[in-house]
mmCIF file of C-alpha atoms in Angstrom:
data_model
loop_
_atom_site.group_PDB
_atom_site.id
_atom_site.type_symbol
_atom_site.label_atom_id
_atom_site.label_comp_id
_atom_site.label_asym_id
_atom_site.label_seq_id
_atom_site.Cartn_x
_atom_site.Cartn_y
_atom_site.Cartn_z
ATOM 1 C CA UNK A 90 -28.694 -25.039 8.949
ATOM 2 C CA UNK A 91 -27.749 -25.506 5.302
ATOM 3 C CA UNK A 92 -27.095 -21.771 4.899
ATOM 4 C CA UNK A 93 -24.852 -21.753 7.996
ATOM 5 C CA UNK A 94 -22.866 -24.752 6.717
ATOM 6 C CA UNK A 95 -22.480 -23.064 3.325
ATOM 7 C CA UNK A 96 -21.244 -19.844 4.945
ATOM 8 C CA UNK A 97 -18.733 -21.823 7.023
ATOM 9 C CA UNK A 98 -17.527 -23.640 3.928
ATOM 10 C CA UNK A 99 -17.111 -20.363 2.027
ATOM 11 C CA UNK A 100 -15.233 -18.858 4.976
ATOM 12 C CA UNK A 101 -12.881 -21.856 5.079
ATOM 13 C CA UNK A 102 -12.280 -21.559 1.343
ATOM 14 C CA UNK A 103 -11.402 -17.907 1.881
ATOM 15 C CA UNK A 104 -8.980 -18.739 4.671
ATOM 16 C CA UNK A 105 -7.278 -21.375 2.527
ATOM 17 C CA UNK A 106 -7.036 -18.969 -0.415
ATOM 18 C CA UNK A 107 -5.541 -16.333 1.895
ATOM 19 C CA UNK A 108 -2.774 -18.548 3.302
ATOM 20 C CA UNK A 109 -0.408 -17.510 0.513
ATOM 21 C CA UNK A 110 -1.023 -13.854 1.413
ATOM 22 C CA UNK A 111 -0.372 -14.564 5.099
ATOM 23 C CA UNK A 112 2.920 -16.259 4.248
ATOM 24 C CA UNK A 113 3.873 -13.351 2.005
ATOM 25 C CA UNK A 114 3.139 -10.864 4.771
ATOM 26 C CA UNK A 115 5.326 -12.753 7.237
ATOM 27 C CA UNK A 116 8.767 -11.301 6.342
ATOM 28 C CA UNK A 117 7.359 -7.830 5.582
ATOM 29 C CA UNK A 118 5.486 -7.628 8.896
ATOM 30 C CA UNK A 119 8.491 -8.925 10.846
ATOM 31 C CA UNK A 120 10.643 -6.249 9.220
ATOM 32 C CA UNK A 121 8.065 -3.589 9.997
ATOM 33 C CA UNK A 122 7.966 -4.593 13.668
ATOM 34 C CA UNK A 123 11.728 -4.594 13.847
ATOM 35 C CA UNK A 124 12.066 -1.155 12.230
ATOM 36 C CA UNK A 125 9.263 0.224 14.410
ATOM 37 C CA UNK A 126 11.310 -0.781 17.449
ATOM 38 C CA UNK A 127 14.395 1.016 16.119
ATOM 39 C CA UNK A 128 12.273 4.087 15.323
ATOM 40 C CA UNK A 129 11.216 4.366 18.957
ATOM 41 C CA UNK A 130 7.657 3.009 18.988
ATOM 42 C CA UNK A 131 6.499 0.814 21.853
ATOM 43 C CA UNK A 132 5.174 -2.702 21.362
ATOM 44 C CA UNK A 133 1.593 -1.521 21.910
ATOM 45 C CA UNK A 134 2.027 1.354 19.443
ATOM 46 C CA UNK A 135 3.486 -1.000 16.843
ATOM 47 C CA UNK A 136 0.698 -3.538 17.142
ATOM 48 C CA UNK A 137 -1.873 -0.735 17.325
ATOM 49 C CA UNK A 138 -0.613 0.818 14.094
ATOM 50 C CA UNK A 139 -0.801 -2.539 12.315
ATOM 51 C CA UNK A 140 -4.247 -3.258 13.776
ATOM 52 C CA UNK A 141 -5.889 0.112 13.050
ATOM 53 C CA UNK A 142 -3.994 1.424 9.995
ATOM 54 C CA UNK A 143 -3.337 -1.962 8.350
ATOM 55 C CA UNK A 144 -1.512 -0.603 5.315
ATOM 56 C CA UNK A 145 2.040 -1.773 4.769
ATOM 57 C CA UNK A 146 3.366 0.988 2.505
ATOM 58 C CA UNK A 147 1.668 3.704 4.550
ATOM 59 C CA UNK A 148 2.993 2.271 7.803
ATOM 60 C CA UNK A 149 6.553 2.187 6.491
ATOM 61 C CA UNK A 150 6.119 5.751 5.259
ATOM 62 C CA UNK A 151 4.769 6.748 8.678
ATOM 63 C CA UNK A 152 7.881 5.382 10.374
ATOM 64 C CA UNK A 153 10.008 7.455 8.039
ATOM 65 C CA UNK A 154 7.970 10.574 8.795
ATOM 66 C CA UNK A 155 8.005 9.906 12.533
ATOM 67 C CA UNK A 156 11.781 9.565 12.402
ATOM 68 C CA UNK A 157 12.128 13.106 11.052
ATOM 69 C CA UNK A 158 9.580 14.549 13.502
ATOM 70 C CA UNK A 159 6.635 15.050 11.121
ATOM 71 C CA UNK A 160 3.302 16.076 12.663
ATOM 72 C CA UNK A 161 0.206 13.891 12.924
ATOM 73 C CA UNK A 162 -1.838 15.786 10.312
ATOM 74 C CA UNK A 163 0.843 15.403 7.650
ATOM 75 C CA UNK A 164 1.172 11.674 8.405
ATOM 76 C CA UNK A 165 -2.610 11.146 8.229
ATOM 77 C CA UNK A 166 -2.849 13.078 4.960
ATOM 78 C CA UNK A 167 0.061 11.136 3.457
ATOM 79 C CA UNK A 168 -1.523 7.853 4.524
ATOM 80 C CA UNK A 169 -4.780 8.901 2.859
ATOM 81 C CA UNK A 170 -3.023 9.669 -0.414
ATOM 82 C CA UNK A 171 -1.110 6.389 -0.435
ATOM 83 C CA UNK A 172 -4.218 4.322 0.323
ATOM 84 C CA UNK A 173 -6.805 6.137 -1.796
ATOM 85 C CA UNK A 174 -6.566 3.337 -4.378
ATOM 86 C CA UNK A 175 -8.266 1.026 -1.880
ATOM 87 C CA UNK A 176 -11.496 2.962 -2.423
ATOM 88 C CA UNK A 177 -11.469 1.868 -6.053
ATOM 89 C CA UNK A 178 -10.621 -1.713 -5.101
ATOM 90 C CA UNK A 179 -13.471 -1.902 -2.591
ATOM 91 C CA UNK A 180 -15.868 -0.466 -5.169
ATOM 92 C CA UNK A 181 -14.812 -3.072 -7.725
ATOM 93 C CA UNK A 182 -15.223 -5.921 -5.231
ATOM 94 C CA UNK A 183 -18.602 -4.567 -4.156
ATOM 95 C CA UNK A 184 -19.846 -4.923 -7.731
ATOM 96 C CA UNK A 185 -18.825 -8.578 -7.755
ATOM 97 C CA UNK A 186 -19.932 -9.467 -4.236
ATOM 98 C CA UNK A 187 -23.328 -10.605 -3.017
ATOM 99 C CA UNK A 188 -25.649 -8.159 -1.267
ATOM 100 C CA UNK A 189 -25.094 -7.950 2.462
ATOM 101 C CA UNK A 190 -25.412 -5.668 5.489
ATOM 102 C CA UNK A 191 -23.332 -2.450 5.246
ATOM 103 C CA UNK A 192 -21.439 -3.396 8.423
ATOM 104 C CA UNK A 193 -20.298 -6.664 6.814
ATOM 105 C CA UNK A 194 -19.263 -4.778 3.692
ATOM 106 C CA UNK A 195 -17.433 -2.261 5.865
ATOM 107 C CA UNK A 196 -15.529 -5.069 7.579
ATOM 108 C CA UNK A 197 -14.148 -6.570 4.408
ATOM 109 C CA UNK A 198 -13.556 -3.126 2.892
ATOM 110 C CA UNK A 199 -11.253 -2.432 5.861
ATOM 111 C CA UNK A 200 -9.375 -5.655 5.098
ATOM 112 C CA UNK A 201 -9.000 -4.833 1.393
ATOM 113 C CA UNK A 202 -5.307 -4.749 0.522
ATOM 114 C CA UNK A 203 -3.646 -5.129 -2.859
ATOM 115 C CA UNK A 204 -3.129 -8.846 -2.244
ATOM 116 C CA UNK A 205 -6.626 -9.502 -0.895
ATOM 117 C CA UNK A 206 -8.044 -7.664 -3.897
ATOM 118 C CA UNK A 207 -5.937 -9.784 -6.276
ATOM 119 C CA UNK A 208 -7.151 -13.057 -4.733
ATOM 120 C CA UNK A 209 -10.837 -12.127 -4.429
ATOM 121 C CA UNK A 210 -11.171 -10.321 -7.774
ATOM 122 C CA UNK A 211 -9.764 -13.271 -9.728
ATOM 123 C CA UNK A 212 -12.130 -15.815 -8.168
ATOM 124 C CA UNK A 213 -14.702 -17.003 -10.659
ATOM 125 C CA UNK A 214 -18.382 -16.429 -10.010
ATOM 126 C CA UNK A 215 -20.235 -14.345 -7.456
ATOM 127 C CA UNK A 216 -18.240 -13.531 -4.316
ATOM 128 C CA UNK A 217 -19.769 -14.313 -0.938
ATOM 129 C CA UNK A 218 -19.098 -12.129 2.078
ATOM 130 C CA UNK A 219 -17.877 -15.188 3.999
ATOM 131 C CA UNK A 220 -15.220 -15.918 1.371
ATOM 132 C CA UNK A 221 -13.942 -12.321 1.317
ATOM 133 C CA UNK A 222 -13.875 -12.186 5.113
ATOM 134 C CA UNK A 223 -11.929 -15.466 5.227
ATOM 135 C CA UNK A 224 -9.248 -14.136 2.884
ATOM 136 C CA UNK A 225 -9.089 -10.778 4.665
ATOM 137 C CA UNK A 226 -9.014 -12.220 8.190
ATOM 138 C CA UNK A 227 -6.030 -14.523 7.755
ATOM 139 C CA UNK A 228 -4.092 -11.806 5.927
ATOM 140 C CA UNK A 229 -4.925 -9.272 8.657
ATOM 141 C CA UNK A 230 -4.004 -11.705 11.452
ATOM 142 C CA UNK A 231 -0.643 -12.458 9.850
ATOM 143 C CA UNK A 232 0.179 -8.768 9.486
ATOM 144 C CA UNK A 233 -0.747 -7.767 13.034
ATOM 145 C CA UNK A 234 0.718 -10.794 14.851
ATOM 146 C CA UNK A 235 3.978 -10.801 12.904
ATOM 147 C CA UNK A 236 4.413 -7.054 13.434
ATOM 148 C CA UNK A 237 4.451 -7.750 17.180
ATOM 149 C CA UNK A 238 6.805 -10.710 16.783
ATOM 150 C CA UNK A 239 9.158 -8.586 14.688
ATOM 151 C CA UNK A 240 9.170 -5.939 17.409
ATOM 152 C CA UNK A 241 9.999 -8.505 20.107
ATOM 153 C CA UNK A 242 12.799 -9.966 17.984
ATOM 154 C CA UNK A 243 14.176 -6.455 17.521
ATOM 155 C CA UNK A 244 14.333 -5.820 21.279
ATOM 156 C CA UNK A 245 16.268 -9.049 21.832
ATOM 157 C CA UNK A 246 19.121 -7.935 19.575
ATOM 158 C CA UNK A 247 22.233 -6.202 20.981
ATOM 159 C CA UNK A 248 21.852 -2.423 21.295
ATOM 160 C CA UNK A 249 24.693 -1.737 18.857
ATOM 161 C CA UNK A 250 23.044 -3.900 16.201
ATOM 162 C CA UNK A 251 19.686 -2.202 16.807
ATOM 163 C CA UNK A 252 21.209 1.250 16.203
ATOM 164 C CA UNK A 253 23.089 0.119 13.119
ATOM 165 C CA UNK A 254 19.872 -1.299 11.696
ATOM 166 C CA UNK A 255 18.226 2.147 11.756
ATOM 167 C CA UNK A 256 19.262 2.455 8.102
ATOM 168 C CA UNK A 257 17.087 -0.562 7.268
ATOM 169 C CA UNK A 258 14.091 1.669 6.555
ATOM 170 C CA UNK A 259 15.953 3.653 3.910
ATOM 171 C CA UNK A 260 17.406 0.452 2.442
ATOM 172 C CA UNK A 261 13.892 -0.967 2.213
ATOM 173 C CA UNK A 262 12.575 2.068 0.304
ATOM 174 C CA UNK A 263 15.504 1.874 -2.101
ATOM 175 C CA UNK A 264 14.862 -1.842 -2.617
ATOM 176 C CA UNK A 265 11.210 -1.103 -3.396
ATOM 177 C CA UNK A 266 12.027 1.777 -5.739
ATOM 178 C CA UNK A 267 14.852 0.310 -7.834
ATOM 179 C CA UNK A 268 12.804 -2.432 -9.620
ATOM 180 C CA UNK A 269 10.252 0.197 -10.717
ATOM 181 C CA UNK A 270 13.039 2.483 -11.921
ATOM 182 C CA UNK A 271 14.384 -0.303 -14.116
ATOM 183 C CA UNK A 272 11.000 -1.012 -15.713
ATOM 184 C CA UNK A 273 9.575 2.488 -16.266
ATOM 185 C CA UNK A 274 11.492 5.599 -17.276
ATOM 186 C CA UNK A 275 8.565 7.700 -16.082
ATOM 187 C CA UNK A 276 9.212 6.535 -12.514
ATOM 188 C CA UNK A 277 12.821 7.711 -12.820
ATOM 189 C CA UNK A 278 11.699 11.227 -13.787
ATOM 190 C CA UNK A 279 9.042 11.184 -11.097
ATOM 191 C CA UNK A 280 11.450 10.158 -8.341
ATOM 192 C CA UNK A 281 14.126 12.634 -9.425
ATOM 193 C CA UNK A 282 11.762 15.584 -9.741
ATOM 194 C CA UNK A 283 10.055 14.771 -6.443
ATOM 195 C CA UNK A 284 13.410 14.503 -4.696
ATOM 196 C CA UNK A 285 14.679 17.827 -6.053
ATOM 197 C CA UNK A 286 11.392 19.626 -5.361
ATOM 198 C CA UNK A 287 11.250 18.248 -1.822
ATOM 199 C CA UNK A 288 14.811 19.432 -1.195
ATOM 200 C CA UNK A 289 13.847 23.006 -2.103
ATOM 201 C CA UNK A 290 10.490 22.987 -0.316
ATOM 202 C CA UNK A 291 11.924 21.516 2.904
ATOM 203 C CA UNK A 292 14.008 24.684 3.277
ATOM 204 C CA UNK A 293 10.896 26.879 3.555
ATOM 205 C CA UNK A 294 8.117 24.646 4.931
ATOM 206 C CA UNK A 295 7.957 21.705 7.407
ATOM 207 C CA UNK A 296 9.393 18.470 6.027
ATOM 208 C CA UNK A 297 6.084 16.578 6.250
ATOM 209 C CA UNK A 298 4.241 19.071 4.064
ATOM 210 C CA UNK A 299 7.174 19.384 1.672
ATOM 211 C CA UNK A 300 7.025 15.604 1.054
ATOM 212 C CA UNK A 301 3.265 15.723 0.448
ATOM 213 C CA UNK A 302 3.411 18.730 -1.907
ATOM 214 C CA UNK A 303 6.450 17.383 -3.765
ATOM 215 C CA UNK A 304 4.768 13.993 -4.226
ATOM 216 C CA UNK A 305 1.473 15.406 -5.502
ATOM 217 C CA UNK A 306 3.057 18.089 -7.695
ATOM 218 C CA UNK A 307 5.485 15.593 -9.247
ATOM 219 C CA UNK A 308 2.773 13.025 -9.930
ATOM 220 C CA UNK A 309 0.500 15.598 -11.586
ATOM 221 C CA UNK A 310 3.268 17.225 -13.636
ATOM 222 C CA UNK A 311 4.892 14.002 -14.887
ATOM 223 C CA UNK A 312 1.512 12.443 -15.703
ATOM 224 C CA UNK A 313 0.479 15.616 -17.576
ATOM 225 C CA UNK A 314 3.710 15.624 -19.606
ATOM 226 C CA UNK A 315 3.390 11.947 -20.491
ATOM 227 C CA UNK A 316 -0.272 12.285 -21.482
ATOM 228 C CA UNK A 317 0.629 15.172 -23.813
ATOM 229 C CA UNK A 318 3.507 13.144 -25.212
ATOM 230 C CA UNK A 319 1.259 10.125 -25.887
ATOM 231 C CA UNK A 320 -1.364 12.349 -27.539
ATOM 232 C CA UNK A 321 1.294 13.860 -29.807
ATOM 233 C CA UNK A 322 2.656 10.410 -30.768
ATOM 234 C CA UNK A 323 -0.863 9.173 -31.560
ATOM 235 C CA UNK A 324 -1.484 12.195 -33.827
ATOM 236 C CA UNK A 325 1.808 11.595 -35.611
ATOM 237 C CA UNK A 326 0.894 7.931 -36.075
ATOM 238 C CA UNK A 327 -2.543 8.816 -37.490
ATOM 239 C CA UNK A 328 -0.946 11.328 -39.884
ATOM 240 C CA UNK A 329 1.555 8.719 -41.067
ATOM 241 C CA UNK A 330 -1.245 6.175 -41.550
ATOM 242 C CA UNK A 331 -3.256 8.647 -43.677
ATOM 243 C CA UNK A 332 -0.229 9.475 -45.820
ATOM 244 C CA UNK A 333 0.543 5.780 -46.328
ATOM 245 C CA UNK A 334 -3.114 4.932 -46.957
#
């Protein structure tokens, strides 16, 4: 009885801690539902994507790829690449969480997003499964429900406005990219090289694969160049320190 009450209390604490995530997901999920409607998905498909994929950036990317007629394999592979960081997040949380049944761990690993990871990883002390599930559940519910509401709102708008809003997806990507461009010069080089490479590749291979190859090749090349640059600067610094010393 005491253990059950404790689990319930931990779950409630998780739900309360996850309210800020749910509120943050509200406008993003509404926008996703709206754009999904303009892309041509049905209400069931939109809710299904949010329920089974549950990955904001990947879902937005999928809409973009669907709009240009990309195949399922390319979309799945792209989604895997975008979300591979969640494997590391789940591993980190697993080290901090209490021991539990693999199915329970699988449930909260599915609900592990960037925001859920931020809230759970910064909590002091040992994490209980009930707490993690509470945070993940309210965040998940907000994303799925508001995706459907966004879709319904989109269908209620005049047809002309719906068509004109088809550029919203591209505007969203630009809005996400520009802040990073301002903060890190490396992102500027990465985006430019990926864009140019994709333009060339899309002339010889399907657009879905050209995006994947351009993204991976650009990330590897730019990271390699910057690592070499940092190594060179460190050697120069050590040489200067020896000469001064």
